[in-house]
XYZ file of N, CA, C and O in Angstrom:
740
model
N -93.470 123.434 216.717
C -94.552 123.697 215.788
C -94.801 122.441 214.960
O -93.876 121.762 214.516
N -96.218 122.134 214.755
C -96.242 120.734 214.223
C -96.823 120.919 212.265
O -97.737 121.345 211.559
N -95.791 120.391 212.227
C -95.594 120.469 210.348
C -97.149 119.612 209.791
O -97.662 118.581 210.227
N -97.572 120.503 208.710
C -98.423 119.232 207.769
C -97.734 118.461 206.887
O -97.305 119.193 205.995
N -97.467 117.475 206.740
C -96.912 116.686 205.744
C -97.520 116.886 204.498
O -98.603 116.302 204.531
N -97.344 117.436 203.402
C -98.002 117.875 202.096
C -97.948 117.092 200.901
O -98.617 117.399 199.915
N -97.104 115.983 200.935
C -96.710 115.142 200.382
C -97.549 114.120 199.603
O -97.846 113.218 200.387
N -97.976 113.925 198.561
C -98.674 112.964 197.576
C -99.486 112.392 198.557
O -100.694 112.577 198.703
N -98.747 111.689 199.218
C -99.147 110.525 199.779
C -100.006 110.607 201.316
O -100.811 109.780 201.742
N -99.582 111.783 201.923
C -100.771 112.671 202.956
C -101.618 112.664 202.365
O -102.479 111.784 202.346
N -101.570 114.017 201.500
C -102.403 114.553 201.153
C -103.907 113.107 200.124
O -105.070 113.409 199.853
N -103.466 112.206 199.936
C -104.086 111.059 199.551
C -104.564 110.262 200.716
O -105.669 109.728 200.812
N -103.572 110.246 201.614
C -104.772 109.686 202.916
C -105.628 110.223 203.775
O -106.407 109.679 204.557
N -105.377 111.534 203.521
C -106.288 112.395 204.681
C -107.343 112.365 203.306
O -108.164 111.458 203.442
N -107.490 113.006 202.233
C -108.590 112.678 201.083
C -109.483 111.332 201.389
O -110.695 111.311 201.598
N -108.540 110.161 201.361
C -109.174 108.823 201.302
C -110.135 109.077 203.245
O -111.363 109.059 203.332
N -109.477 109.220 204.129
C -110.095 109.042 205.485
C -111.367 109.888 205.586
O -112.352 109.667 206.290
N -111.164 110.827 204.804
C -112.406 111.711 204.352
C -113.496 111.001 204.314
O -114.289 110.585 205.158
N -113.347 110.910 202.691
C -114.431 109.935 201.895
C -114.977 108.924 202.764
O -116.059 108.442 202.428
N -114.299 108.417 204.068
C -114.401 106.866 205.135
C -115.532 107.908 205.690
O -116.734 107.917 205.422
N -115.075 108.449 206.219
C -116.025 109.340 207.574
C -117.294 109.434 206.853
O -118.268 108.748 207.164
N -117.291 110.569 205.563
C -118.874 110.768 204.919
C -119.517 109.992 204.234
O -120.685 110.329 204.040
N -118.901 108.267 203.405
C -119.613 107.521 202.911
C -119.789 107.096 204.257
O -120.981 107.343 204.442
N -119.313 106.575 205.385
C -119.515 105.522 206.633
C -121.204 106.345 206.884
O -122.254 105.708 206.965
N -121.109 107.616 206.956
C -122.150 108.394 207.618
C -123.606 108.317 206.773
O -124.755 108.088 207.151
N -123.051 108.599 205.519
C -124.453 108.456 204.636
C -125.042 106.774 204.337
O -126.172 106.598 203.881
N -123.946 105.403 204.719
C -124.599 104.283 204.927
C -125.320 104.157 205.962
O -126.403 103.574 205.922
N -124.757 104.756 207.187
C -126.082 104.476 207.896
C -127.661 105.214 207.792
O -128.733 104.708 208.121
N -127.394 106.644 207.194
C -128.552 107.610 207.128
C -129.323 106.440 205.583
O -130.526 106.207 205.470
N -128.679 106.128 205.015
C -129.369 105.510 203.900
C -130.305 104.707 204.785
O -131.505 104.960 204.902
N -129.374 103.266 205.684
C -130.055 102.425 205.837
C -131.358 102.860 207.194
O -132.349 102.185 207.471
N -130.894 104.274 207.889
C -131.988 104.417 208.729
C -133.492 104.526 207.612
O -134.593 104.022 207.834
N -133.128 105.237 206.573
C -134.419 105.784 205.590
C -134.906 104.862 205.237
O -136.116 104.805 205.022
N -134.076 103.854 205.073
C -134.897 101.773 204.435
C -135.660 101.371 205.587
O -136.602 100.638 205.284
N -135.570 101.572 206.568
C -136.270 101.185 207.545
C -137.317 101.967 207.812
O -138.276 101.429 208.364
N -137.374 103.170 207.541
C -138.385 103.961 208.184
C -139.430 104.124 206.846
O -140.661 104.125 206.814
N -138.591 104.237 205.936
C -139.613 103.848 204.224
C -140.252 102.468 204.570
O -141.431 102.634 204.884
N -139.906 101.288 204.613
C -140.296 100.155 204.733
C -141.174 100.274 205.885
O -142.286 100.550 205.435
N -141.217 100.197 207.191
C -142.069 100.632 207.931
C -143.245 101.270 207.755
O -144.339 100.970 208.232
N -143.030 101.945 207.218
C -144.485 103.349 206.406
C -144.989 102.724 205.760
O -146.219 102.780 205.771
N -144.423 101.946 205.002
C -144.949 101.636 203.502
C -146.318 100.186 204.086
O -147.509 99.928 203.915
N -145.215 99.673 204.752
C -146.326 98.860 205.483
C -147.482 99.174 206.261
O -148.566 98.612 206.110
N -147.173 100.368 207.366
C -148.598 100.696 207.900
C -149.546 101.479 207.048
O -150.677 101.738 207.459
N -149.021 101.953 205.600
C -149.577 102.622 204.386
C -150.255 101.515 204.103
O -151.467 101.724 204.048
N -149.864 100.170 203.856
C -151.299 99.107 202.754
C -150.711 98.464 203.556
O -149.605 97.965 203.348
N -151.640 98.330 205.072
C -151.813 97.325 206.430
C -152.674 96.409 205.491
O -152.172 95.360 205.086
N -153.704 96.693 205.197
C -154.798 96.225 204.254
C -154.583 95.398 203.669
O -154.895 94.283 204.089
N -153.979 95.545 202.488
C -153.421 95.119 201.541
C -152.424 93.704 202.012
O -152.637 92.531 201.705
N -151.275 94.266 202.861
C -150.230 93.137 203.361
C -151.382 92.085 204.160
O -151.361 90.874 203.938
N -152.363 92.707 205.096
C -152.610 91.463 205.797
C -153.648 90.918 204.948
O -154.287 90.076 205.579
N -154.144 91.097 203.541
C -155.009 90.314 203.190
C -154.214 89.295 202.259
O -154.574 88.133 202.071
N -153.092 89.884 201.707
C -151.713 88.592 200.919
C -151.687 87.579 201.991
O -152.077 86.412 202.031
N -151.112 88.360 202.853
C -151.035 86.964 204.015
C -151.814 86.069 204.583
O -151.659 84.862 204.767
N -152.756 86.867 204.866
C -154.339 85.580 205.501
C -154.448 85.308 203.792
O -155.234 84.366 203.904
N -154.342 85.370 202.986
C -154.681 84.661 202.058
C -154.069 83.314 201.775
O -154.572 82.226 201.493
N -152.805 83.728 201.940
C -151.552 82.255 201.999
C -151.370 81.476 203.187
O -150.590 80.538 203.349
N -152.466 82.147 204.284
C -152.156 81.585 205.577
C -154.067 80.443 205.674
O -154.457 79.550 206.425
N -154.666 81.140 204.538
C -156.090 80.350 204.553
C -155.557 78.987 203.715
O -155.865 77.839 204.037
N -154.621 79.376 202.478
C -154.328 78.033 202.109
C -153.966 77.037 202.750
O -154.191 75.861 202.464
N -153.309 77.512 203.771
C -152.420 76.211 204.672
C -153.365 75.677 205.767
O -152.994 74.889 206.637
N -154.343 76.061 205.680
C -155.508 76.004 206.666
C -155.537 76.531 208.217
O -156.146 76.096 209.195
N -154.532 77.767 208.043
C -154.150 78.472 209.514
C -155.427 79.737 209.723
O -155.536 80.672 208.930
N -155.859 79.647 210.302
C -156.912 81.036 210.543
C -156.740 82.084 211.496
O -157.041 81.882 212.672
N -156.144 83.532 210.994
C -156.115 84.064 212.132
C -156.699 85.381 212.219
O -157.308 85.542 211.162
N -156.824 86.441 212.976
C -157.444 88.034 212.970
C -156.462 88.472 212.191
O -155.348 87.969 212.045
N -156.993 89.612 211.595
C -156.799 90.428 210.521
C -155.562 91.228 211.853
O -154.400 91.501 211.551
N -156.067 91.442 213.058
C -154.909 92.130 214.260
C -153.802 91.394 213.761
O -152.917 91.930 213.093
N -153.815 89.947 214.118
C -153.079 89.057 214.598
C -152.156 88.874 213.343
O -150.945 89.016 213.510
N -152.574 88.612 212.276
C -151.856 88.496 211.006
C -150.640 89.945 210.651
O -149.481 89.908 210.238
N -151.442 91.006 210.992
C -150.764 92.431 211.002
C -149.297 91.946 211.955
O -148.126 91.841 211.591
N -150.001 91.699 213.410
C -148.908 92.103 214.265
C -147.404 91.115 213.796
O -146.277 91.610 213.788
N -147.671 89.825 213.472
C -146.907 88.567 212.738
C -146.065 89.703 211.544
O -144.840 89.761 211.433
N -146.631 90.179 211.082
C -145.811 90.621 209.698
C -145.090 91.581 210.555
O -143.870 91.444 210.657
N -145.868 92.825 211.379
C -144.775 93.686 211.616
C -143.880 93.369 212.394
O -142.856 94.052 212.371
N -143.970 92.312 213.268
C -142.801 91.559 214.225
C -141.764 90.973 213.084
O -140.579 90.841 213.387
N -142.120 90.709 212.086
C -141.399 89.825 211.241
C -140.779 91.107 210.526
O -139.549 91.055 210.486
N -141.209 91.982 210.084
C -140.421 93.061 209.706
C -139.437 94.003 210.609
O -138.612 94.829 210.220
N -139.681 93.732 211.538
C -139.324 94.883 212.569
C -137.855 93.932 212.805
O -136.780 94.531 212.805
N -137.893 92.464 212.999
C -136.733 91.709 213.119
C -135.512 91.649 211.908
O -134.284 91.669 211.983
N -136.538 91.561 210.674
C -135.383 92.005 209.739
C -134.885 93.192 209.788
O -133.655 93.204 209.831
N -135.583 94.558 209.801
C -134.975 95.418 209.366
C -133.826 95.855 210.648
O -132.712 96.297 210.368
N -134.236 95.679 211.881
C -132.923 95.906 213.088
C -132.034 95.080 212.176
O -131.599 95.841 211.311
N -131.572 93.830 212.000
C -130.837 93.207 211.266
C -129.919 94.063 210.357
O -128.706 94.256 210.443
N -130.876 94.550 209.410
C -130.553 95.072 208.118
C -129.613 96.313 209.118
O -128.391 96.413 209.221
N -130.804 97.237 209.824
C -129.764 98.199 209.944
C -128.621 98.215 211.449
O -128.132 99.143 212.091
N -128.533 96.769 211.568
C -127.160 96.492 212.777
C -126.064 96.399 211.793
O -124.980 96.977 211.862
N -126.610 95.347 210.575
C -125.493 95.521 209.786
C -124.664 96.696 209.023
O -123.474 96.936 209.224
N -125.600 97.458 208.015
C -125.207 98.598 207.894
C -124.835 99.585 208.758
O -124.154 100.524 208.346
N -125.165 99.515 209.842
C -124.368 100.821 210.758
C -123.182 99.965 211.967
O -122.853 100.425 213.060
N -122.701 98.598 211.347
C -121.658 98.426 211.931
C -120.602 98.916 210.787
O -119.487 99.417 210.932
N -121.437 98.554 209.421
C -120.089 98.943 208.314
C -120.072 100.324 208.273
O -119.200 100.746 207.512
N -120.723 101.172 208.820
C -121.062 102.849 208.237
C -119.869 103.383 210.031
O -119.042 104.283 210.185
N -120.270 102.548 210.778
C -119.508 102.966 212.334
C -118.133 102.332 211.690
O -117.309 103.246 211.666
N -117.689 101.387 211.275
C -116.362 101.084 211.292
C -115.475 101.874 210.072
O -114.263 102.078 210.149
N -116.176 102.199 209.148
C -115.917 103.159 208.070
C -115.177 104.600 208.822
O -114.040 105.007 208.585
N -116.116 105.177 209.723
C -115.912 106.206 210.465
C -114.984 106.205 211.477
O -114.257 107.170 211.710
N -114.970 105.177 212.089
C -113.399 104.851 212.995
C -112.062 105.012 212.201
O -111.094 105.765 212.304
N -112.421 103.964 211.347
C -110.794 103.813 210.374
C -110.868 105.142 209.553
O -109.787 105.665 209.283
N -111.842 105.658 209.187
C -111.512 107.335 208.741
C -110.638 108.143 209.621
O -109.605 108.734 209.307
N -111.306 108.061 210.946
C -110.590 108.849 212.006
C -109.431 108.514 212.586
O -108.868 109.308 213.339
N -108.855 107.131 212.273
C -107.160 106.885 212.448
C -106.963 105.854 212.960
O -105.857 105.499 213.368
N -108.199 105.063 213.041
C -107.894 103.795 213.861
C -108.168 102.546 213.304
O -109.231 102.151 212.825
N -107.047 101.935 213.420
C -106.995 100.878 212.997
C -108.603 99.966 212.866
O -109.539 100.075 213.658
N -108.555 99.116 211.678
C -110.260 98.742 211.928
C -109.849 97.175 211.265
O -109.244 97.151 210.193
N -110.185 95.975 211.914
C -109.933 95.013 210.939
C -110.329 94.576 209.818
O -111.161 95.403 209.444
N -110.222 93.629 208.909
C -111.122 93.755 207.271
C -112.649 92.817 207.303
O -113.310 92.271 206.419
N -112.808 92.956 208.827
C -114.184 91.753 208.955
C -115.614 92.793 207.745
O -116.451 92.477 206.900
N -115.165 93.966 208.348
C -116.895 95.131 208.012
C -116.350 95.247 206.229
O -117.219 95.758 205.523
N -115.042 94.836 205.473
C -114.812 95.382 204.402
C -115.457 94.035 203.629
O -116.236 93.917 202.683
N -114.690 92.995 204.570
C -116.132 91.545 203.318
C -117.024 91.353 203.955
O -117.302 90.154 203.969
N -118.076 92.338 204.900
C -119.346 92.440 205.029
C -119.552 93.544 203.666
O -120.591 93.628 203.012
N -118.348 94.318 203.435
C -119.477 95.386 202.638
C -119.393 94.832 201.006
O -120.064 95.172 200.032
N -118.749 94.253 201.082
C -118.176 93.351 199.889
C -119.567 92.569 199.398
O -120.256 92.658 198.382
N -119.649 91.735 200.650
C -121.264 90.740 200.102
C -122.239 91.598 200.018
O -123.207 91.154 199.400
N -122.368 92.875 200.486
C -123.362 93.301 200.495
C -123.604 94.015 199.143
O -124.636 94.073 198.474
N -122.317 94.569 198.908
C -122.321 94.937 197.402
C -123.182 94.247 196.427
O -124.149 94.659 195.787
N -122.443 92.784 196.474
C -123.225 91.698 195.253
C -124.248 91.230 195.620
O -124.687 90.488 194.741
N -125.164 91.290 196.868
C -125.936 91.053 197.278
C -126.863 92.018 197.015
O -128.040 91.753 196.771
N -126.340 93.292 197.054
C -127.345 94.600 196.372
C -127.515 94.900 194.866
O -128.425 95.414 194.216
N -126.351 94.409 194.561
C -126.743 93.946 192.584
C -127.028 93.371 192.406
O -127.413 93.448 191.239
N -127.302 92.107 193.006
C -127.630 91.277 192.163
C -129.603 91.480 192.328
O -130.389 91.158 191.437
N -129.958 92.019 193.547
C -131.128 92.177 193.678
C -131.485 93.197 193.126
O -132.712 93.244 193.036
N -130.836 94.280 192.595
C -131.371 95.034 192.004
C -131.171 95.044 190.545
O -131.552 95.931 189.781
N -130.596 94.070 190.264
C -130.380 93.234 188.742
C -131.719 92.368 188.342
O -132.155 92.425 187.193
N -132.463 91.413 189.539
C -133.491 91.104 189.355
C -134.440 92.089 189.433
O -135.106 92.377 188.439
N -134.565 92.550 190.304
C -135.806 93.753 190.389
C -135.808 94.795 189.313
O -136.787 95.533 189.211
N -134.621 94.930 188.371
C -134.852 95.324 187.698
C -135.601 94.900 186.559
O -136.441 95.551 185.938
N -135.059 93.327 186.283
C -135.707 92.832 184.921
C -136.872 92.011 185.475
O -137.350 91.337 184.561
N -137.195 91.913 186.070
C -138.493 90.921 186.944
C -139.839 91.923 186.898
O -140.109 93.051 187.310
N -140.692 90.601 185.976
C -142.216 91.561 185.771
C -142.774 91.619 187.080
O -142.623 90.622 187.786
N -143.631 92.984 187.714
C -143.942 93.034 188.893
C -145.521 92.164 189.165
O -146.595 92.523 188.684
N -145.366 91.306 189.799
C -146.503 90.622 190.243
C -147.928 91.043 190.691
O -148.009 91.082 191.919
N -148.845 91.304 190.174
C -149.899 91.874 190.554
C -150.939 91.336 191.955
O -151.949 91.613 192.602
N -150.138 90.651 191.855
C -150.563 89.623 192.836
C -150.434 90.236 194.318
O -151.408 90.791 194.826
N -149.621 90.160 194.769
C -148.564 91.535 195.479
C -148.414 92.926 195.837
O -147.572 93.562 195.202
N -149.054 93.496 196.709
C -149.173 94.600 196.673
C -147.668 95.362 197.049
O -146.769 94.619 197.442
N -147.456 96.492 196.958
C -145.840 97.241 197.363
C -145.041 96.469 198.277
O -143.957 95.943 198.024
N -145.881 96.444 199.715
C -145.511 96.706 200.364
C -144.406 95.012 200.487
O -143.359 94.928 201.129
N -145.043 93.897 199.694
C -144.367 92.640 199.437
C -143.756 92.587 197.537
O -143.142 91.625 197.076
N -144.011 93.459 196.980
C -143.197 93.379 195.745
C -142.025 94.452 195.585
O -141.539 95.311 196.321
N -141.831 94.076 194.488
C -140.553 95.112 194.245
C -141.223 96.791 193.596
O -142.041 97.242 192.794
N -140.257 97.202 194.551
C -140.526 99.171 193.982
C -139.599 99.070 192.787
O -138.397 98.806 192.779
N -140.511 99.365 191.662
C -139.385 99.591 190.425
C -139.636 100.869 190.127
O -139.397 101.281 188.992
N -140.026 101.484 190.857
C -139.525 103.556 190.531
C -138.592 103.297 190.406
O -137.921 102.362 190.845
N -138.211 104.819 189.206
C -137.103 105.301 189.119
C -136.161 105.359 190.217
O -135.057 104.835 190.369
N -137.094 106.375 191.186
C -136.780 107.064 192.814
C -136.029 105.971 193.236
O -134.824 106.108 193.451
N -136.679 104.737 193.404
C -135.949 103.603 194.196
C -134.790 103.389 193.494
O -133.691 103.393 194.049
N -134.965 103.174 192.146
C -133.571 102.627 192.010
C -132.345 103.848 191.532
O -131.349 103.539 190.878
N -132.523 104.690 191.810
C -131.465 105.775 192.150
C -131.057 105.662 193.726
O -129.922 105.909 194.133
N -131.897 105.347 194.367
C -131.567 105.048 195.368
C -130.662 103.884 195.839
O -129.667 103.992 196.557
N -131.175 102.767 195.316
C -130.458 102.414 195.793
C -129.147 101.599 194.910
O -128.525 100.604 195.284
N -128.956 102.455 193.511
C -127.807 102.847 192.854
C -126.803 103.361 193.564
O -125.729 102.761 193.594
N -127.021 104.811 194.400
C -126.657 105.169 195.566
C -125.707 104.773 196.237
O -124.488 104.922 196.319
N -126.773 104.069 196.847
C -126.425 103.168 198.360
C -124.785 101.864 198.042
O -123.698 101.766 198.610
N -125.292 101.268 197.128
C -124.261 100.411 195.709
C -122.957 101.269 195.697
O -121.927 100.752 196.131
N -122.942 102.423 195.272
C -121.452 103.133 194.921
C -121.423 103.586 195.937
O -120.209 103.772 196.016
N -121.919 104.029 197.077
C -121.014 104.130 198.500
C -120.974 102.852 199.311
O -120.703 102.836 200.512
N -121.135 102.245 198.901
C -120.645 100.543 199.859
C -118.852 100.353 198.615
O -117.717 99.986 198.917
N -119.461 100.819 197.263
C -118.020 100.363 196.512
C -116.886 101.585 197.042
O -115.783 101.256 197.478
N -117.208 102.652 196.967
C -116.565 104.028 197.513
C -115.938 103.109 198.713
O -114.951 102.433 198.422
N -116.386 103.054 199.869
C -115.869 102.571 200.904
C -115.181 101.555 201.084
O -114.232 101.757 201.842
N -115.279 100.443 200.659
C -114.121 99.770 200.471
C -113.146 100.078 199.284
O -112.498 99.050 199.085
N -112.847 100.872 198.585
C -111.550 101.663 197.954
C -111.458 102.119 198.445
O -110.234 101.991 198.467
N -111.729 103.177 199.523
C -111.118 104.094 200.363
C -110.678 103.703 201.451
O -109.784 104.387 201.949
N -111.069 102.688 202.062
C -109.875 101.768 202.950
C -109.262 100.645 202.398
O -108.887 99.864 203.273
N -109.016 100.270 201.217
C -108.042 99.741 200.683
C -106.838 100.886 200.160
O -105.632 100.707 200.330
N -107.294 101.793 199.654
C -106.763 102.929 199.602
C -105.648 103.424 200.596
O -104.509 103.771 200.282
N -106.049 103.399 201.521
C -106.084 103.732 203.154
C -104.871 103.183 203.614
O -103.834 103.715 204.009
N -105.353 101.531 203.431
C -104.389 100.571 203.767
C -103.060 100.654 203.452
O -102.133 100.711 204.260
N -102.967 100.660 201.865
C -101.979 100.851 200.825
C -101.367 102.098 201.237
O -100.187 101.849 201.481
N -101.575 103.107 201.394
C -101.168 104.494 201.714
C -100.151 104.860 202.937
O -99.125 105.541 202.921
N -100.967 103.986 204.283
C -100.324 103.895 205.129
C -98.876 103.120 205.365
O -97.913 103.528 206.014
N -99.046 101.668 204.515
C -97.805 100.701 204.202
C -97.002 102.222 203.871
O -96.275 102.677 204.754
N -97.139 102.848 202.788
C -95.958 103.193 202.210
C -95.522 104.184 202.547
O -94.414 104.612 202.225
N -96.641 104.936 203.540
C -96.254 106.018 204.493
C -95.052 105.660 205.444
O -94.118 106.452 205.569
N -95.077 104.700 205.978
C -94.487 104.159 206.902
C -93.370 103.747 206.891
O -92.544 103.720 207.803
N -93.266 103.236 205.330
C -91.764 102.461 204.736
C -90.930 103.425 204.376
O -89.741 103.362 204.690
N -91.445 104.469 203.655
C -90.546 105.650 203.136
C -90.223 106.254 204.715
O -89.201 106.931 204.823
N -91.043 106.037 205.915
C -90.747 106.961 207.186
C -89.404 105.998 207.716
O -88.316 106.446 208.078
N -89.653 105.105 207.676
C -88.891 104.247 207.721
C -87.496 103.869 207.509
O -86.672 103.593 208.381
N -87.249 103.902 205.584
C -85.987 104.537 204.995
C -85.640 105.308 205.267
O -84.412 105.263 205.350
N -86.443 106.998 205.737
C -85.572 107.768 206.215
C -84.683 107.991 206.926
O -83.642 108.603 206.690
N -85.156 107.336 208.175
C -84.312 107.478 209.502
C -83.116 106.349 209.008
O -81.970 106.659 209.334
N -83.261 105.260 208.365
C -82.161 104.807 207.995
C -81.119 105.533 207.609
O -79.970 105.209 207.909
N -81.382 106.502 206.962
C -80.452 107.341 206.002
C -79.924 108.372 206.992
O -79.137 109.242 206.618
């Protein structure tokens, strides 16, 4: 018959592997929604984006169709955001592995690390940064509320997740050492 170990220190890593599995899961559902918001938002003020752009593209003396300017931006968006979300759903997939018991190395923990300060600090500017009128949405910053609960969010489950596999880490060492001493004894 196979025993549960009930012990502080179980009962703290199966908690922590938890938290791995459902923050890993809701980083990627976050970052699918950034993409599919961003996407929208763009074919929402097509208008709008391709007249910023042929505008900055008349300065340089480039001339192109209002098509052609569109398709440039959404190729150019469509490349970042796969980006955006290869990255986030390698850290949201490796979150979910090492939840489930397997060893994971610390490459996805200082990806989620930069991404952390990389997400404050932009939402540190976007917060205090007057919005440019110049600019329509779909190239300025969303300073809704909505957004930045959002992606407040997104911020404390990238921090959640790396404590919970540092957590993890730590837990297991000492799982192992006390398993360890025992059989000594």
């Amino acid at each position: 018959m196979n025993h549960i170990n009930n012990d502080i220190d179980h009962i703290l890593l199966r908690r922590s592997q938890n938290t791995l599995i459902v923050v890993g899961t809701g980083i990627i559902l976050f970052s699918v929604w950034t993409v599919v918001k961003t996407l929208g938002v763009l074919f929402l003020l097509k208008n709008e984006s391709v007249a910023v752009v042929k505008k900055a593209l008349d300065e340089t003396g480039i001339i192109l169709s209002d098509q052609q300017v569109f398709f440039i931006v959404l190729v150019i968006t469509l490349v970042i955001m796969l980006l955006f979300l290869a990255v986030r759903t390698f850290i949201g997939l490796s979150a979910i592995s090492e939840g489930r018991g397997f060893r994971r190395r610390k490459g996805y923990l200082i990806l989620a690390v930069l991404m952390i300060i990389i997400n404050i600090a932009a939402a540190v500017i976007n917060f205090f940064s007057a919005r440019s009128q110049e600019y329509p949405v779909a190239f300025g910053n969303n300073l809704s509320l909505p957004a930045h609960i959002i992606e407040l969010t997104s911020i404390i489950m990238l921090v959640e997740l790396v404590f919970s596999a540092i957590r993890i880490r730590r837990v297991r060492k000492r799982v192992s050492h006390n398993a360890a001493q025992k059989e000594q004894e």
